[in-house]
Amino acid sequence: MAKPRPREQTYEFTDKPSYREWLIETVRAALPDGLELAASNYARSTASSYWLIKGYDDHDQVFWMTLRIATHRLWLQNAHQIEVLWEEPGTFGDLFNAVSNSLHPVAVQNAKFTLSSLDIAVLNLLIALEHHKLIWFIRMVPDIAKAHKDKLFDLKSDFLDCQLLLGDRNNANNLLLPVDVPAFQHQLATYFGENLLFSQFTKHSLLKLLPTNQWIQPMLDEQGNDGEWEDEVRTAYGQDFVELCQRELKHQARIYKKTT
């Protein structure tokens, strides 16, 4: 029987500005030449932090990669990111060495990704939906949902076996619409593994998938985004899927108009 994953320990000092400043400077200093920090976010009261890193290839085309620093392994299997274990948070010399050693050329080559025109369109769709209080949910099997990250969850199998739903960000009882578009669900799994989506557990074995806007927006700005999504999404996932999204966006807009 596999051993349960250890729970992430909390630390009072991780909310202090001085800790964040040292953390940022340590990670920045540990990056190889040619890579730069683009954005970051932090788990509340724990030592987990997540970093968006930007680089350019030999043809001056931008690429991205994500770095996770934490005291224990990620609960997601087959995530597309570099993971650094920091056994004693606050020991910045150890962290510098761990990040430097992890970001070797082979690891960077395997972890980096680019955004295609379809990626840009889908990310625009995610943002448009969230601006109208709409997000994607997956319904997990109950034992994984109840474990709250204490059981491993495989993005290449478990995620794709879950039911995908479009719902109300603030109240799933208002809207929870099943959507059966496997190719789109596969794309969401990819974004989740790249930290472009973050998760929140909710009732009835549901997992919210929320856009990491503080990462997505600078990525889109960097790539000359025009804000459009319909044509690319229609080609990839079909007219029915586009109409469903448009219908729910319009419905939410009407609700907002009535309440203002």
Coordinates of C-alpha atoms in Angstrom, one line a residue:
M1 CA 0.0 0.0 0.0
A2 CA 1.4 3.4 -1.0
K3 CA 2.2 5.7 1.9
P4 CA 0.0 8.8 2.2
R5 CA 1.5 12.1 1.0
P6 CA 2.6 14.3 3.9
R7 CA 0.5 17.4 4.5
E8 CA 2.3 20.7 3.7
Q9 CA 3.5 22.4 6.9
T10 CA 2.5 26.0 7.7
Y11 CA 5.0 28.7 8.6
E12 CA 4.1 32.0 10.2
F13 CA 7.1 33.8 8.6
T14 CA 6.1 33.2 5.0
D15 CA 3.7 36.1 5.0
K16 CA 6.4 38.6 6.0
P17 CA 7.6 41.1 3.3
S18 CA 11.2 40.4 4.1
Y19 CA 10.7 36.7 3.5
R20 CA 9.1 37.4 0.1
E21 CA 11.9 39.8 -0.8
W22 CA 14.6 37.2 0.0
L23 CA 12.7 34.5 -1.8
I24 CA 12.3 36.6 -5.0
E25 CA 15.9 37.7 -5.0
T26 CA 17.1 34.1 -4.4
V27 CA 15.1 32.7 -7.2
R28 CA 16.0 35.5 -9.6
A29 CA 19.7 35.0 -8.8
A30 CA 19.5 31.3 -9.4
L31 CA 18.1 31.5 -12.9
P32 CA 20.4 30.6 -15.7
D33 CA 21.4 33.3 -18.2
G34 CA 18.7 33.9 -20.7
L35 CA 15.8 33.3 -18.3
E36 CA 13.9 35.9 -16.3
L37 CA 11.1 36.0 -13.8
A38 CA 7.8 37.1 -15.3
A39 CA 5.3 36.5 -12.4
S40 CA 4.9 34.6 -9.2
N41 CA 2.3 33.7 -6.6
Y42 CA 2.4 32.2 -3.2
A43 CA 0.4 29.8 -1.1
R44 CA -1.0 31.3 2.1
S45 CA 1.1 30.5 5.2
T46 CA 3.0 27.7 3.6
A47 CA 6.3 27.6 1.9
S48 CA 4.9 26.8 -1.5
S49 CA 5.5 29.3 -4.3
Y50 CA 5.0 29.2 -8.0
W51 CA 7.0 31.1 -10.6
L52 CA 6.4 32.0 -14.3
I53 CA 9.7 32.2 -16.2
K54 CA 10.2 33.7 -19.6
G55 CA 12.9 33.0 -22.1
Y56 CA 13.7 33.4 -25.8
D57 CA 14.9 30.7 -28.3
D58 CA 17.6 31.1 -30.9
H59 CA 15.0 32.7 -33.3
D60 CA 14.0 35.3 -30.6
Q61 CA 10.7 33.6 -30.1
V62 CA 9.3 33.7 -26.5
F63 CA 8.8 30.6 -24.5
W64 CA 7.5 30.0 -21.0
M65 CA 8.1 27.6 -18.1
T66 CA 6.8 27.2 -14.6
L67 CA 8.7 26.5 -11.4
R68 CA 7.2 25.1 -8.2
I69 CA 9.0 25.4 -4.8
A70 CA 7.5 23.5 -1.9
T71 CA 8.3 21.2 1.0
H72 CA 6.7 18.2 -0.6
R73 CA 5.8 16.7 -4.0
L74 CA 3.0 18.1 -6.1
W75 CA -0.3 16.1 -5.9
L76 CA -0.6 16.3 -9.7
Q77 CA 1.1 13.6 -11.7
N78 CA 2.3 14.4 -15.2
A79 CA 2.3 18.2 -14.6
H80 CA 4.4 20.2 -17.0
Q81 CA 6.7 22.2 -14.6
I82 CA 9.9 22.0 -12.7
E83 CA 9.6 21.2 -9.1
V84 CA 12.1 22.1 -6.4
L85 CA 11.8 20.6 -2.9
W86 CA 12.8 23.0 -0.1
E87 CA 13.2 20.9 3.0
E88 CA 14.0 23.8 5.4
P89 CA 12.2 27.0 4.3
G90 CA 14.2 30.1 5.2
T91 CA 17.6 28.6 4.3
F92 CA 18.0 30.6 1.2
G93 CA 21.5 29.3 0.4
D94 CA 20.0 25.8 0.1
L95 CA 17.2 27.2 -2.1
F96 CA 19.7 28.9 -4.4
N97 CA 21.6 25.7 -4.9
A98 CA 18.4 23.6 -5.4
V99 CA 17.0 26.0 -8.0
S100 CA 20.3 26.3 -9.8
N101 CA 20.7 22.5 -10.0
S102 CA 17.2 22.0 -11.1
L103 CA 17.3 24.5 -14.0
H104 CA 19.9 22.6 -16.0
P105 CA 19.7 22.8 -19.8
V106 CA 17.9 19.4 -20.2
A107 CA 15.3 20.3 -17.6
V108 CA 14.6 23.6 -19.1
Q109 CA 14.3 22.1 -22.6
N110 CA 11.8 19.6 -21.3
A111 CA 9.8 22.1 -19.2
K112 CA 9.5 25.0 -21.6
F113 CA 6.4 25.6 -23.7
T114 CA 5.1 28.1 -26.2
L115 CA 1.6 29.4 -26.8
S116 CA 0.0 28.6 -30.2
S117 CA -2.7 30.7 -31.7
L118 CA -5.2 28.2 -30.3
D119 CA -3.7 28.5 -26.8
I120 CA -4.1 32.2 -27.0
A121 CA -7.7 31.9 -28.1
V122 CA -8.5 29.4 -25.3
L123 CA -6.9 31.6 -22.7
N124 CA -8.9 34.5 -23.9
L125 CA -12.0 32.3 -23.6
L126 CA -11.2 31.4 -20.0
I127 CA -10.7 35.1 -19.2
A128 CA -13.9 36.1 -20.9
L129 CA -15.9 33.4 -19.1
E130 CA -14.4 34.4 -15.7
H131 CA -15.2 38.1 -16.3
H132 CA -18.8 36.9 -16.4
K133 CA -18.4 34.7 -13.3
L134 CA -18.2 31.5 -15.3
I135 CA -15.5 28.9 -14.7
W136 CA -14.8 25.3 -15.5
F137 CA -15.3 22.5 -12.9
I138 CA -14.4 18.9 -12.9
R139 CA -16.3 16.3 -10.8
M140 CA -13.7 14.1 -9.2
V141 CA -14.2 10.6 -7.8
P142 CA -15.2 11.1 -4.2
D143 CA -12.2 9.5 -2.5
I144 CA -9.7 11.8 -4.4
A145 CA -11.9 14.8 -3.7
K146 CA -12.2 14.1 0.0
A147 CA -8.4 13.6 0.2
H148 CA -7.8 17.3 -0.7
K149 CA -4.4 16.7 -2.3
D150 CA -3.4 13.9 -0.1
K151 CA -3.8 11.5 -3.0
L152 CA -2.1 11.7 -6.4
F153 CA -4.2 12.8 -9.3
D154 CA -3.0 12.0 -12.8
L155 CA -3.5 14.7 -15.4
K156 CA -3.2 12.2 -18.3
S157 CA -5.8 9.8 -17.0
D158 CA -7.7 10.8 -13.8
F159 CA -8.4 14.3 -15.1
L160 CA -9.7 13.1 -18.4
D161 CA -12.0 10.6 -16.7
C162 CA -13.7 13.4 -14.7
Q163 CA -16.9 15.0 -15.8
L164 CA -16.3 18.5 -17.1
L165 CA -18.8 21.2 -16.3
L166 CA -19.3 25.0 -16.9
G167 CA -20.6 26.7 -13.8
D168 CA -21.1 29.8 -11.7
R169 CA -17.8 30.7 -10.0
N170 CA -19.6 31.9 -6.8
N171 CA -22.4 29.4 -6.6
A172 CA -22.4 26.1 -8.4
N173 CA -26.1 25.7 -7.5
N174 CA -27.0 28.5 -9.9
L175 CA -25.4 26.8 -12.9
L176 CA -23.5 23.5 -13.5
L177 CA -23.7 22.6 -17.1
P178 CA -22.1 19.3 -18.3
V179 CA -19.9 19.7 -21.4
D180 CA -18.5 16.7 -23.3
V181 CA -15.7 18.0 -25.4
P182 CA -12.7 15.7 -24.7
A183 CA -10.2 17.7 -26.8
F184 CA -11.0 20.9 -24.8
Q185 CA -10.8 19.0 -21.5
H186 CA -7.4 17.7 -22.5
Q187 CA -6.3 21.3 -23.1
L188 CA -7.5 22.3 -19.6
A189 CA -5.4 19.4 -18.1
T190 CA -2.4 20.8 -19.9
Y191 CA -3.0 24.3 -18.5
F192 CA -3.6 23.0 -15.0
G193 CA -0.2 21.2 -15.2
E194 CA 1.5 24.4 -16.3
N195 CA -0.1 26.4 -13.4
L196 CA -2.1 28.5 -15.8
L197 CA -5.1 27.2 -13.9
F198 CA -5.3 26.9 -10.1
S199 CA -7.7 24.8 -8.1
Q200 CA -10.2 25.1 -5.3
F201 CA -12.2 22.2 -3.8
T202 CA -15.9 22.6 -3.3
K203 CA -18.8 20.4 -2.4
H204 CA -20.1 17.3 -4.3
S205 CA -16.6 16.3 -5.3
L206 CA -16.2 19.3 -7.5
L207 CA -12.9 21.0 -8.2
K208 CA -12.9 24.6 -9.5
L209 CA -10.4 25.5 -12.2
L210 CA -9.7 29.2 -12.1
P211 CA -7.5 31.1 -14.5
T212 CA -4.2 32.3 -13.0
N213 CA -4.8 35.8 -14.4
Q214 CA -1.7 37.3 -12.9
W215 CA 0.3 34.9 -15.2
I216 CA -2.0 34.7 -18.2
Q217 CA -2.3 38.4 -18.7
P218 CA 1.4 39.2 -19.1
M219 CA 1.8 36.1 -21.3
L220 CA -0.9 37.4 -23.6
D221 CA 0.4 40.9 -23.6
E222 CA 3.8 39.6 -24.5
Q223 CA 2.5 37.7 -27.5
G224 CA 0.5 40.6 -29.0
N225 CA -2.9 39.3 -28.1
D226 CA -6.0 40.7 -29.8
G227 CA -8.6 39.3 -27.4
E228 CA -10.4 37.2 -30.0
W229 CA -11.2 33.6 -29.4
E230 CA -14.2 32.4 -31.5
D231 CA -12.6 31.4 -34.8
E232 CA -9.8 29.4 -33.4
V233 CA -12.0 27.7 -30.8
R234 CA -14.6 26.9 -33.4
T235 CA -12.0 25.3 -35.7
A236 CA -10.6 23.2 -32.8
Y237 CA -13.7 22.3 -30.8
G238 CA -16.7 22.9 -33.1
Q239 CA -19.6 25.3 -33.6
D240 CA -21.7 23.7 -30.9
F241 CA -19.1 24.4 -28.2
V242 CA -18.7 28.0 -29.3
E243 CA -22.5 28.5 -29.3
L244 CA -22.7 27.1 -25.8
C245 CA -20.0 29.5 -24.5
Q246 CA -21.6 32.4 -26.3
R247 CA -25.0 31.6 -25.0
E248 CA -23.9 31.4 -21.4
L249 CA -21.8 34.6 -21.7
K250 CA -24.9 36.4 -23.0
H251 CA -27.1 34.9 -20.2
Q252 CA -24.6 36.1 -17.5
A253 CA -24.5 39.5 -19.1
R254 CA -28.3 39.8 -18.9
I255 CA -28.3 38.7 -15.3
Y256 CA -25.6 41.3 -14.5
K257 CA -27.6 44.0 -16.3
K258 CA -30.7 43.3 -14.2
T259 CA -28.8 43.5 -11.0
T260 CA -27.1 46.9 -11.7

